[in-house]
C-alpha atoms as one frame of an Amber mdcrd trajectory, in Angstrom:
protein
 -54.309  -5.956 100.009 -57.378  -4.491  99.064 -58.429  -5.356 103.031 -55.382
  -3.133 103.547 -56.416  -0.321 101.248 -59.804  -0.412 102.329 -58.766  -0.233
 106.324 -56.671   2.680 105.482 -59.090   4.634 103.939 -61.489   4.374 106.718
 -58.505   5.699 108.893 -57.467   8.480 106.561 -61.263   9.136 105.897 -62.473
   9.773 109.648 -61.393  13.016 110.579 -61.994  12.070 114.328 -59.573   9.135
 114.121 -56.659  11.590 111.836 -57.249  14.558 114.264 -57.256  12.706 117.684
 -53.738  10.686 115.950 -52.407  14.129 115.345 -53.584  15.045 118.957 -51.089
  12.210 120.345 -48.697  12.686 118.742 -48.471  16.145 119.812 -48.598  15.465
 123.217 -46.109  12.699 123.273 -43.966  14.897 121.681 -44.466  17.921 124.507
 -43.680  14.802 126.772 -46.954  15.511 128.665 -48.371  13.677 131.334 -49.809
  10.363 130.429 -53.177  11.693 132.341 -53.213  14.958 130.030 -52.464  13.515
 126.856 -55.334  11.049 127.133 -57.460  13.840 128.171 -56.370  16.338 125.157
 -56.775  12.845 122.700 -60.364  11.706 123.967 -61.444  15.260 123.892 -60.299
  16.059 120.472 -61.463  12.538 119.596 -65.115  13.265 121.168 -65.377  16.501
 119.972 -64.845  15.593 116.135 -67.772  13.254 116.423 -69.841  16.140 118.151
 -68.990  18.150 115.058 -69.753  15.236 112.579 -73.042  14.285 114.634 -74.449
  17.843 114.267 -73.597  17.669 110.660 -75.670  14.448 110.347 -78.233  15.980
 111.934 -78.359  19.206 109.331 -77.953  16.432 106.350 -80.767  14.383 107.626
 -83.118  17.958 108.411 -81.796  19.455 104.632 -82.264  16.511 102.323 -86.255
  16.493 102.668 -85.780  20.377 102.060 -84.225  19.919  98.850 -87.148  17.254
  97.616 -89.375  19.947  98.887 -87.568  22.376  97.100 -87.703  20.114  93.901
 -91.466  19.331  93.833 -92.175  22.666  94.847 -90.859  24.253  91.911 -91.051
  21.733  89.053 -87.091  21.731  88.546 -85.086  18.868  87.428 -81.341  18.700
  86.505 -77.551  17.514  88.252 -77.414  18.078  91.988 -73.875  18.165  92.819
 -73.048  16.717  95.939 -69.746  15.384  96.581 -70.689  11.925  98.836 -72.737
  11.284  95.568 -70.489  11.483  92.790 -67.240   9.531  94.965 -69.801   6.704
  95.963 -70.155   5.996  92.167 -66.310   6.690  91.576 -65.349   4.583  94.174
 -66.118   1.142  92.544 -64.050   1.444  89.370 -60.986   4.128  90.922 -61.326
   2.733  94.685 -57.583   0.978  94.936 -56.054   4.189  93.130 -58.287   6.619
  95.043 -56.792   5.105  98.443 -53.149   5.101  97.179 -53.306   8.890  96.174
 -54.580   9.558  99.481 -52.043   8.117 101.522 -49.206   9.050  99.450 -51.227
  12.611  98.990 -50.557  13.448 102.593 -47.272  12.475 102.589 -46.530  15.247
 100.576 -48.395  17.885 102.018 -46.264  16.967 105.306 -43.098  17.828 103.243
 -44.237  20.306 101.593 -44.975  22.157 104.928 -41.845  20.596 106.044 -39.482
  21.876 103.289 -41.178  25.509 101.792 -42.855  28.623 103.658 -45.969  26.805
 103.344 -47.020  25.464 106.913 -50.251  23.970 106.276 -51.749  20.637 106.984
 -54.899  20.012 106.059 -56.886  17.656 108.388 -60.086  17.213 106.768 -60.136
  13.656 105.967 -63.708  12.815 103.865 -62.745  15.861 101.671 -59.055  14.742
 101.146 -60.728  11.675  99.964 -63.096  13.335  97.557 -60.355  15.578  95.947
 -57.998  12.070  95.789 -60.794  10.589  94.038 -61.395  13.072  91.561 -57.711
  13.754  90.520 -57.683   9.373  90.257 -60.705   9.839  87.683 -59.220  12.779
  86.133 -55.741  11.225  85.377 -57.536   8.392  84.176 -59.570  10.299  81.665
 -56.254  11.954  80.317 -53.961   8.308  79.981 -51.960   8.273  82.728 -50.455
   4.559  83.266 -51.415   3.393  86.867 -48.086   3.876  88.621 -47.771   7.677
  87.208 -51.134   8.205  87.886 -51.025   7.357  91.286 -47.512   9.250  91.710
 -48.848  12.346  90.361 -52.315  12.829  91.477 -50.175  12.180  94.864 -48.255
  15.350  94.179 -51.385  16.743  92.895 -53.278  16.326  95.923 -50.036  17.629
  98.364 -50.221  20.675  96.279 -53.774  21.211  97.020 -53.830  20.525 100.532
 -50.972  23.106 100.745 -52.450  25.926  98.354 -56.422  25.577 100.103 -55.550
  26.787 103.136 -52.925  29.381 102.366 -55.220  31.307  99.978 -57.299  31.949
 102.811 -54.928  32.183 105.560 -55.408  36.040 105.497 -58.879  36.022 106.002
 -58.651  33.420 108.318 -56.150  35.844 110.369 -58.630  38.498 110.205 -61.367
  36.502 111.353 -60.106  34.839 114.273 -57.719  37.961 115.102 -54.747  35.290
 115.099 -52.541  32.977 112.823 -53.256  29.390 115.532 -55.200  27.374 113.173
 -56.464  27.502 109.222 -59.212  26.049 107.195 -58.924  23.055 105.418 -62.050
  22.748 103.450 -62.166  22.599  99.590 -64.113  25.152  98.782 -61.180  27.838
  99.633 -61.401  29.935  96.495 -65.338  30.385  97.281 -64.235  31.720 100.675
 -61.752  33.962  99.578 -63.742  35.836  96.476 -66.343  36.036  99.836 -63.739
  37.877 101.654 -62.452  39.624  98.568 -66.075  41.131  97.895 -66.946  41.702
 101.255 -63.611  44.587 101.049 -64.811  45.889  98.011 -68.658  46.209  99.531
 -68.162  47.550 102.588 -67.623  51.307 102.147 -66.391  54.044 104.129 -68.747
  53.736 106.733 -68.423  51.646 109.932 -68.679  48.450 109.067 -71.733  46.468
 111.028 -71.353  42.767 111.667 -74.023  40.571 111.207 -73.670  39.900 115.089
 -74.736  43.473 116.044 -77.579  43.918 114.111 -79.896  46.095 116.239 -83.267
  44.339 116.873 -86.539  46.286 118.638 -86.416  45.626 121.927 -89.877  43.850
 121.540 -87.477  41.528 119.172 -84.346  41.495 121.356 -84.946  37.156 121.672
 -83.653  37.002 118.248 -79.854  37.953 119.503 -80.104  34.513 120.554 -78.779
  32.345 117.161 -80.250  28.980 118.321 -83.791  30.917 118.322 -83.150  32.739
 115.061 -81.958  30.180 113.275 -85.197  27.744 114.415 -87.849  30.627 113.254
 -86.105  31.555 110.148 -85.823  28.007 109.032 -89.399  27.296 110.597 -90.740
  30.015 108.064 -88.970  28.724 105.319 -89.534  25.320 105.330 -93.279  25.883
 105.680 -93.317  28.253 102.895 -91.580  25.652 100.436 -93.734  22.679 102.041
 -97.239  24.845 101.142 -95.973  25.050  97.642 -94.831  21.166  97.967 -98.472
  20.203  98.912 -99.432  17.884 101.663 -99.699  14.933  99.570 -96.348  14.272
  98.373 -94.836  15.508 102.115 -96.715  13.125 103.478 -96.341  10.107 100.892
 -92.865  10.505  99.689 -90.964  12.462 102.907 -92.785  12.294 106.107 -94.489
   8.936 106.884 -97.950   9.738 106.739 -97.066  12.774 109.453 -98.873  16.290
 108.575 -96.683  17.790 106.486 -96.783  21.469 108.565 -95.426  19.041 111.597
 -93.192  17.214 109.586 -91.685  21.046 108.356 -91.480  22.105 112.132 -89.500
  19.345 113.181 -87.105  19.572 110.510 -86.728  23.168 111.333 -85.848  22.006
 114.699 -83.665  19.643 113.666 -81.718  22.006 111.880 -81.205  24.538 114.427
 -79.574  21.639 116.713 -77.764  20.575 114.107 -76.148  24.052 114.434 -75.686
  23.953 118.246 -74.406  20.809 118.319 -71.498  21.453 115.996 -70.794  24.960
 117.521 -70.347  23.110 120.832 -67.991  20.230 119.142 -65.904  23.343 117.741
 -65.515  25.142 120.917 -64.324  21.406 122.153 -61.826  20.740 119.665 -59.972
  23.921 119.161 -59.653  23.956 122.805 -57.555  20.556 122.291 -56.360  20.310
 119.559 -54.245  23.605 118.860 -52.200  23.065 122.181 -51.266  19.208 120.843
 -50.328  20.435 117.544 -47.648  22.856 118.996 -45.500  20.013 119.786 -45.811
  18.781 115.897 -45.055  21.948 114.958 -41.746  22.037 117.178 -40.946  18.812
 116.498 -41.716  17.746 113.342 -42.964  20.843 110.840 -41.816  24.020 112.507
 -44.543  26.847 112.715 -46.984  24.073 111.573 -50.837  25.111 111.023 -53.974
  22.726 111.621 -56.146  23.229 108.594 -59.812  21.825 110.000 -62.962  21.163
 108.632 -65.211  24.376 107.908 -67.552  24.226 111.121 -64.492  25.809 112.930
 -65.532  29.082 111.333 -69.352  29.033 112.648 -68.597  30.282 115.877 -67.303
  33.127 114.929 -70.033  34.726 113.479 -73.759  32.453 113.722 -75.670  34.928
 112.263 -73.629  35.173 109.837 -73.906  31.489 109.304 -78.054  31.718 108.408
 -77.591  34.249 106.416 -74.733  33.046 104.356 -76.741  29.855 104.045 -79.916
  31.867 102.430 -77.929  34.480 100.227 -75.398  31.344  98.457 -78.865  29.303
  97.922 -80.738  32.529  96.610 -77.514  32.796  93.756 -77.576  29.159  93.040
 -81.462  29.491  92.169 -80.291  32.697  89.902 -77.941  30.684  88.541 -80.531
  27.854  87.786 -82.522  30.473  85.975 -79.724  31.295  83.830 -78.891  28.146
  82.669 -82.193  27.323  81.901 -82.677  30.472  79.748 -79.113  29.547  77.961
 -79.912  25.693  77.306 -76.632  24.773  79.125 -77.186  21.653  81.830 -78.939
  23.364  84.362 -77.094  22.873  87.860 -79.672  22.098  90.439 -78.922  24.071
  94.259 -77.776  21.483  96.294 -79.055  22.558  99.866 -76.165  20.690 101.520
 -73.529  22.504  99.572 -74.897  25.757  99.693 -75.291  25.429 103.476 -71.651
  24.863 104.244 -70.242  26.869 101.564 -72.605  29.488 101.992 -72.448  29.770
 105.753 -68.762  29.638 105.489 -68.397  32.604 103.201 -70.936  34.198 105.173
 -68.530  34.391 108.099 -65.900  35.472 105.932 -67.406  38.219 104.083 -69.168
  39.367 107.280 -65.371  39.725 108.804 -64.268  41.945 105.855 -67.396  43.744
 105.107 -70.144  43.636 107.899 -73.697  42.384 106.914 -73.263  43.729 103.313
 -70.200  41.925 102.822 -72.011  38.206 104.110 -74.848  39.137 101.766 -72.963
  39.745  98.578 -69.962  37.342  99.341 -72.273  34.856  99.866 -74.475  35.174
  96.923 -71.366  35.023  94.599 -70.280  32.012  96.166 -73.564  30.375  95.254
 -73.205  31.270  91.538 -69.775  29.928  91.758 -69.842  26.342  93.327 -73.118
  26.653  90.370 -71.319  27.397  87.335 -68.260  25.492  87.806 -69.754  22.657
  87.824 -70.826  23.175  84.183 -67.362  23.128  83.210 -65.888  20.697  85.125
 -68.244  17.417  84.091 -66.598  17.386  80.601 -63.275  16.106  82.270 -64.800
  13.788  84.494 -64.716  11.209  81.068 -67.732   8.655  81.476 -68.422  10.290
  85.021 -69.303  13.354  83.688 -72.971  11.997  82.652 -73.639  11.057  85.724
 -76.791  12.506  87.659 -74.298  14.398  89.959 -70.744  15.952  90.414 -68.517
  17.747  93.126 -69.861  20.591  94.223 -67.466  22.910  96.375 -65.153  25.649
  94.697 -61.423  24.190  94.912 -62.875  20.704  93.045 -64.059  23.214  90.620
 -61.412  24.764  90.289 -58.297  21.859  90.798 -60.544  19.438  87.885 -60.742
  22.463  85.106 -56.828  23.224  85.452 -55.584  19.769  85.619 -58.614  18.520
  82.998 -58.131  21.172  80.316 -53.937  20.245  80.311 -54.498  17.099  79.392
 -57.209  17.465  76.573 -55.091  20.422  75.533 -51.320  19.751  75.798 -51.650
  16.035  76.915 -50.339  14.281  80.302 -47.102  16.022  80.148 -48.156  19.363
  80.421 -49.633  18.423  83.628 -46.003  16.900  84.828 -44.779  20.174  84.307
 -47.347  22.224  85.925 -46.498  20.477  89.007 -43.033  20.698  88.927 -43.136
  24.290  88.176 -45.729  24.518  91.244 -43.304  23.071  93.786 -40.418  25.560
  92.570 -42.442  28.272  93.061 -44.007  27.339  96.467 -39.891  26.433  97.328
 -38.138  29.021  96.263 -39.461  32.582  95.638 -41.552  34.702  98.143 -39.932
  32.934 101.111 -39.934  36.815 103.383 -42.816  38.055 101.957 -44.742  34.731
 103.471 -43.032  34.638 106.677 -44.315  38.217 107.170 -47.738  37.667 106.555
């Protein structure tokens, strides 16, 4: 049984395999030629592996930056990191997590089939993380194992549906169509960034980050790869100078000169972004047509909700601006926490990059450069303070030196955890029933029009 569950988790948490399966089902339902089916499925599979490879390179480049930052400015505290906290939790909650994940994905498809919310969440690793958090919270709340799995699965299916739904108006504005949704559990932060962009755009014509007028001699900065590489090189070197050669060469670079090491990491960062963008283009060219088969046959008008890098291609400059703005928001939040005596949440470089970059893209779509800067800055504050309120509802896991990082984890965890703490487990069950009824019955015409 455990071997089966382990295999199931491996399959469902791998976006490349999951989306390739979706692609082959969609192409077969459309009765495509065998050659077209093989080509579409293979390119979708490889495209997601390309995205994963780029994300891996980014993570490798950002990890030493976080260590350098902590050494340079002598700070310590809790570092939000989904992978770290899930790794700790799965040792105790692995079986329930796997079952919640499996049945939660079925609930997601059923909700898309019978309600106006036609979103099928395809980001497998985020589904795993959310299933794990729900398993912990439901266990802490006191549910018996069968009820824990049932309630957790319904909760997961609802979150997988609502997360892309709340962001879809901004996705339509960003992409210019309604073909694809975003499946990444930081939708609350992205939506807030889009709203901030709307609020700050003013009466003047919105200037996009992609249309920044550089002096003629700096025209090469219009190339996003060049601008990202140069900007990151400057940032890495500044932090490296503060951290000092002794620490970097002994702890991080394996003896390589600290300036050379910093330049290589900056170049790796730019390479990772370039690879992600290439993979996104490859996937979108295949998955959207393939998904039409699923939409037509199984879930009419369904939209695939894909991982966050799919939005990076729409505003590469906003990606970098959003990262820095979100990280600065994290630093400001850290200072406020230090002065107020609360738990200090250190700005995790990886979550601030991925969520800050996307927040910058959405802020730019609604408010141009100012929207990208301020929207991502607010996102940085959100993902810094939500973990403070999330940690108490995670039981013993809340005392670990890490926690869940992205906004939707904080919102969902605080919501369900607070219901259990103040009103008992029955309140969670009632809330899920009410949410399902609200999704299925009212606002049908309005949602259909949107």
